[in-house]
Amino acid sequence: MSSNAGDHGEPEAEYSAPSADSPEGRKTIRRAIGASAIGNATEWYDYGVYAVAVTYITANFFPGGTVWALATFAISFLVRPLGGLVWGPLGDRLGRKAVLALTIVMMAGSTTVIGLLPNVDVIGFWAPGLLIFLRMVQGFSTGGEYGGAATFMAEYSPDKKRGFFGSFLEFGTLFGFVLGTAFVLVLSLILGEDNMMAWGWRIPFLLAAPMGLIGVYLRSKMEDTPVFREMEDTQQLEQSATGGLKDLVLRYWRPLLAMGGLVIALNVTNYTLLTYMPTYLETQINLSKDGSLLLIIIGELCMMAIIPFSGKISDKVGRRPMWAVSLIGLIVAAVPMYMLMGTGFAGALIGFAVLGILYVIQLSTISATFPAMFPTQVRYAGFAITYNVATALFGGTAPAVNEGLIDATGNLLIPAFYMMAACVVGLIALKFVPETAGASIRGTEIPTAEIAIVGGSESSKE
């Protein structure tokens, strides 16, 4: 039987999530959303800036060619699992708030310093060396940021609205990516190519400083989550970070593997559809650079508009049906939509929009789905480690794998086939994921739904 505050003689209301029905509760939830999402936005802002500014990065730091700039981009993914291994257990021992304050400072600080680095003409090989080091710092901090932010948001959300409120974390993800991409494009139009190459490329990186300061301020104003405070006050926390990690691996290997399968589907789709798509549109179907980036921005803005509604629906019908619809839909639609993309800008826009909407259905629910797969005492570690290991192995490598297979086979449908294979893995993993919509995520046992959700009505399970 799962434990709760009442099992330990503590007043349950003391540890309850804020009520969305009261003005004070809604205010607290909005603050929690802002504190959680700002870190995600800062993280993906950096990825968006770096991806669009890669030409300027190459010229200033890697005279040997773009491949070195892209390799440096990938380095952050290799370090992310290490960040998850360190930050995750610490977040379960010291608290979500303490770790999230450190990760956002490291992330925003390293991004800002990139904008201040002297180039290779000034300090020689130290320039690319320092850039690589800063990308590693970004990856290390990101390894704790996303899992912590999702855990923080899930534990602050009312049980019956966790999907809706959690979806705003992914809204922040797409907002950061769109902001970074759009900011670089606007600057290039205003400053011109020569000024952008000389110094203008630095401005977007420097913007990370105020974003980070806002994030630190928002997080400093929040208490740690009610769920964590309950565990802390009732002395049910792991006594050490290493003890928590050992407990996680030995006792919770099943949800670790199940979540890993879902993350493979999620992030192969993500990095194929979002990160690799501009390169695919430019190099494989000959869209202009401006045209391909405009298409991605339009598509991502549409996805942002849909995310909260999709999250809200998951609170009514459950997480598993949403994932099933998304995974099966992507398997069925991937090849036809990629064929449509090859017909020109209009076809590419429709194809990307269809795949993006199908992807949003799962994207909008992950902040509610993944934290609920683990009990409180290992939740941060379980999420952070599993997510970052699977992302490093399958997500961050997706652009390179797609490009390499297309070059080797000449088949422009490779990205569709790769997404389909990943979604099959996700469907298999989904069979082993319990439904947790509406379930309490408090206590020391794996959460399970105590209510059956059918057509928006609730009925007790036997």
Coordinates of N, CA, C and O in Angstrom, one line a residue, residues 77-140:
F77 N 25.5 16.3 -25.6 CA 24.6 15.1 -25.4 C 25.4 14.0 -24.7 O 24.8 13.2 -24.0
L78 N 26.7 13.9 -25.0 CA 27.5 12.9 -24.4 C 27.7 13.1 -22.9 O 27.8 12.1 -22.2
V79 N 27.6 14.3 -22.5 CA 27.9 14.6 -21.1 C 26.5 14.6 -20.3 O 26.6 14.4 -19.0
R80 N 25.4 14.6 -21.0 CA 24.1 14.7 -20.3 C 23.9 13.5 -19.3 O 23.4 13.7 -18.2
P81 N 24.2 12.2 -19.7 CA 24.0 11.1 -18.8 C 24.8 11.3 -17.5 O 24.3 11.0 -16.4
L82 N 26.0 11.8 -17.6 CA 26.8 12.1 -16.4 C 26.1 13.1 -15.5 O 26.1 13.0 -14.2
G83 N 25.5 14.2 -16.1 CA 24.8 15.1 -15.3 C 23.6 14.5 -14.6 O 23.3 14.8 -13.5
G84 N 22.9 13.6 -15.3 CA 21.8 12.9 -14.7 C 22.2 12.0 -13.5 O 21.5 12.0 -12.5
L85 N 23.3 11.3 -13.7 CA 23.8 10.5 -12.6 C 24.2 11.3 -11.4 O 24.1 10.8 -10.2
V86 N 24.7 12.5 -11.6 CA 25.1 13.4 -10.4 C 23.9 14.1 -9.9 O 23.6 14.1 -8.7
W87 N 23.2 14.9 -10.7 CA 22.1 15.7 -10.2 C 20.9 15.0 -9.8 O 20.2 15.4 -8.8
G88 N 20.6 13.9 -10.4 CA 19.3 13.1 -10.1 C 19.3 12.7 -8.6 O 18.4 13.0 -7.9
P89 N 20.3 11.8 -8.2 CA 20.3 11.4 -6.8 C 20.4 12.6 -5.8 O 19.8 12.5 -4.7
L90 N 21.2 13.6 -6.2 CA 21.3 14.8 -5.3 C 19.9 15.5 -5.2 O 19.5 16.0 -4.1
G91 N 19.1 15.5 -6.3 CA 17.8 16.2 -6.2 C 16.9 15.4 -5.3 O 16.0 16.0 -4.7
D92 N 17.0 14.1 -5.2 CA 16.2 13.2 -4.3 C 16.7 13.4 -2.9 O 15.9 13.1 -2.0
R93 N 17.9 13.7 -2.7 CA 18.4 13.8 -1.3 C 18.3 15.3 -0.8 O 17.9 15.5 0.4
L94 N 18.7 16.2 -1.6 CA 18.8 17.6 -1.1 C 17.6 18.4 -1.4 O 17.3 19.5 -0.8
G95 N 16.8 18.0 -2.4 CA 15.6 18.7 -2.8 C 15.7 19.2 -4.2 O 16.7 19.4 -4.8
R96 N 14.5 19.3 -4.8 CA 14.4 19.7 -6.2 C 14.9 21.2 -6.4 O 15.6 21.5 -7.3
K97 N 14.4 22.0 -5.5 CA 14.7 23.5 -5.6 C 16.2 23.8 -5.6 O 16.7 24.5 -6.4
A98 N 16.9 23.1 -4.7 CA 18.4 23.4 -4.5 C 19.1 23.0 -5.8 O 20.0 23.8 -6.3
V99 N 18.8 21.9 -6.4 CA 19.5 21.4 -7.6 C 19.2 22.3 -8.8 O 20.0 22.7 -9.6
L100 N 17.9 22.6 -8.9 CA 17.4 23.4 -10.1 C 18.0 24.8 -10.0 O 18.3 25.4 -11.1
A101 N 18.3 25.4 -8.9 CA 19.0 26.7 -8.8 C 20.4 26.6 -9.4 O 20.8 27.5 -10.1
L102 N 21.1 25.5 -9.1 CA 22.4 25.3 -9.6 C 22.5 25.1 -11.1 O 23.3 25.6 -11.8
T103 N 21.6 24.2 -11.6 CA 21.6 23.9 -13.0 C 21.3 25.1 -13.9 O 21.9 25.2 -14.9
I104 N 20.4 25.9 -13.5 CA 20.0 27.0 -14.4 C 21.2 28.1 -14.3 O 21.5 28.7 -15.4
V105 N 21.9 28.2 -13.2 CA 23.0 29.1 -13.2 C 24.1 28.6 -14.1 O 24.7 29.4 -14.9
M106 N 24.4 27.3 -14.0 CA 25.4 26.8 -14.9 C 25.1 26.9 -16.3 O 25.9 27.2 -17.2
M107 N 23.8 26.6 -16.7 CA 23.4 26.6 -18.0 C 23.4 28.0 -18.6 O 24.0 28.2 -19.7
A108 N 22.8 28.9 -18.0 CA 22.8 30.3 -18.5 C 24.2 30.9 -18.5 O 24.5 31.6 -19.4
G109 N 24.9 30.6 -17.4 CA 26.3 31.2 -17.4 C 27.2 30.7 -18.5 O 27.9 31.5 -19.1
S110 N 27.2 29.4 -18.8 CA 28.0 28.9 -19.8 C 27.6 29.4 -21.2 O 28.5 29.7 -22.0
T111 N 26.3 29.5 -21.4 CA 25.8 30.1 -22.7 C 26.3 31.5 -22.8 O 26.7 31.9 -23.9
T112 N 26.2 32.3 -21.8 CA 26.6 33.7 -21.8 C 28.1 33.8 -22.1 O 28.5 34.7 -22.9
V113 N 28.9 33.0 -21.5 CA 30.3 33.1 -21.7 C 30.7 32.7 -23.1 O 31.7 33.3 -23.7
I114 N 30.0 31.9 -23.8 CA 30.2 31.6 -25.2 C 30.2 32.9 -26.0 O 31.0 33.1 -26.9
G115 N 29.2 33.7 -25.7 CA 29.1 35.0 -26.4 C 30.3 36.0 -26.1 O 30.4 37.0 -26.8
L116 N 31.1 35.7 -25.1 CA 32.2 36.5 -24.7 C 33.6 36.0 -25.2 O 34.6 36.6 -25.0
L117 N 33.6 34.7 -25.7 CA 34.9 34.1 -26.0 C 35.6 34.8 -27.1 O 35.0 35.1 -28.2
P118 N 36.9 35.0 -27.0 CA 37.7 35.4 -28.1 C 37.8 34.4 -29.2 O 37.7 33.2 -28.8
N119 N 37.9 34.7 -30.4 CA 37.9 33.7 -31.5 C 39.3 33.2 -31.7 O 40.3 33.5 -31.1
V120 N 39.4 32.2 -32.7 CA 40.6 31.5 -32.9 C 41.7 32.4 -33.4 O 42.9 32.2 -33.2
D121 N 41.4 33.5 -34.1 CA 42.4 34.5 -34.5 C 43.1 35.2 -33.3 O 44.2 35.7 -33.5
V122 N 42.4 35.3 -32.2 CA 42.9 36.0 -31.0 C 43.7 35.1 -30.1 O 44.8 35.4 -29.7
I123 N 43.2 33.9 -29.8 CA 43.8 33.1 -28.8 C 44.2 31.7 -29.3 O 44.5 30.8 -28.5
G124 N 44.1 31.5 -30.6 CA 44.5 30.2 -31.2 C 43.6 29.1 -30.8 O 42.4 29.2 -30.6
F125 N 44.3 27.9 -30.5 CA 43.5 26.7 -30.2 C 42.7 26.7 -28.9 O 41.9 25.9 -28.7
W126 N 43.1 27.7 -28.0 CA 42.3 27.9 -26.8 C 40.8 28.2 -27.1 O 39.9 27.9 -26.3
A127 N 40.6 28.9 -28.2 CA 39.2 29.3 -28.6 C 38.3 28.0 -28.7 O 37.3 27.9 -28.0
P128 N 38.6 27.1 -29.6 CA 37.7 25.9 -29.7 C 37.8 25.1 -28.5 O 36.8 24.4 -28.1
G129 N 38.9 25.0 -27.8 CA 39.0 24.3 -26.6 C 38.1 24.8 -25.5 O 37.4 24.0 -24.8
L130 N 38.0 26.1 -25.3 CA 37.1 26.7 -24.3 C 35.7 26.5 -24.7 O 34.8 26.3 -23.9
L131 N 35.4 26.6 -26.0 CA 34.0 26.4 -26.5 C 33.5 25.0 -26.2 O 32.4 24.7 -25.7
I132 N 34.4 24.0 -26.5 CA 34.1 22.6 -26.2 C 33.8 22.4 -24.7 O 32.9 21.7 -24.3
F133 N 34.7 23.0 -23.9 CA 34.5 22.9 -22.4 C 33.1 23.5 -22.0 O 32.4 22.9 -21.2
L134 N 32.8 24.6 -22.5 CA 31.5 25.3 -22.2 C 30.3 24.5 -22.6 O 29.3 24.4 -21.9
R135 N 30.4 23.8 -23.8 CA 29.4 23.0 -24.3 C 29.2 21.7 -23.3 O 28.1 21.3 -23.1
M136 N 30.3 21.3 -22.8 CA 30.2 20.2 -21.8 C 29.6 20.6 -20.5 O 28.8 19.9 -19.9
V137 N 29.9 21.8 -20.1 CA 29.2 22.4 -18.9 C 27.7 22.4 -19.1 O 26.9 22.1 -18.3
Q138 N 27.3 22.9 -20.4 CA 25.9 23.0 -20.7 C 25.2 21.6 -20.6 O 24.1 21.4 -20.1
G139 N 25.9 20.6 -21.2 CA 25.3 19.3 -21.2 C 25.2 18.7 -19.8 O 24.2 18.1 -19.5
F140 N 26.2 19.0 -19.0 CA 26.2 18.5 -17.6 C 25.1 19.1 -16.8 O 24.3 18.4 -16.1

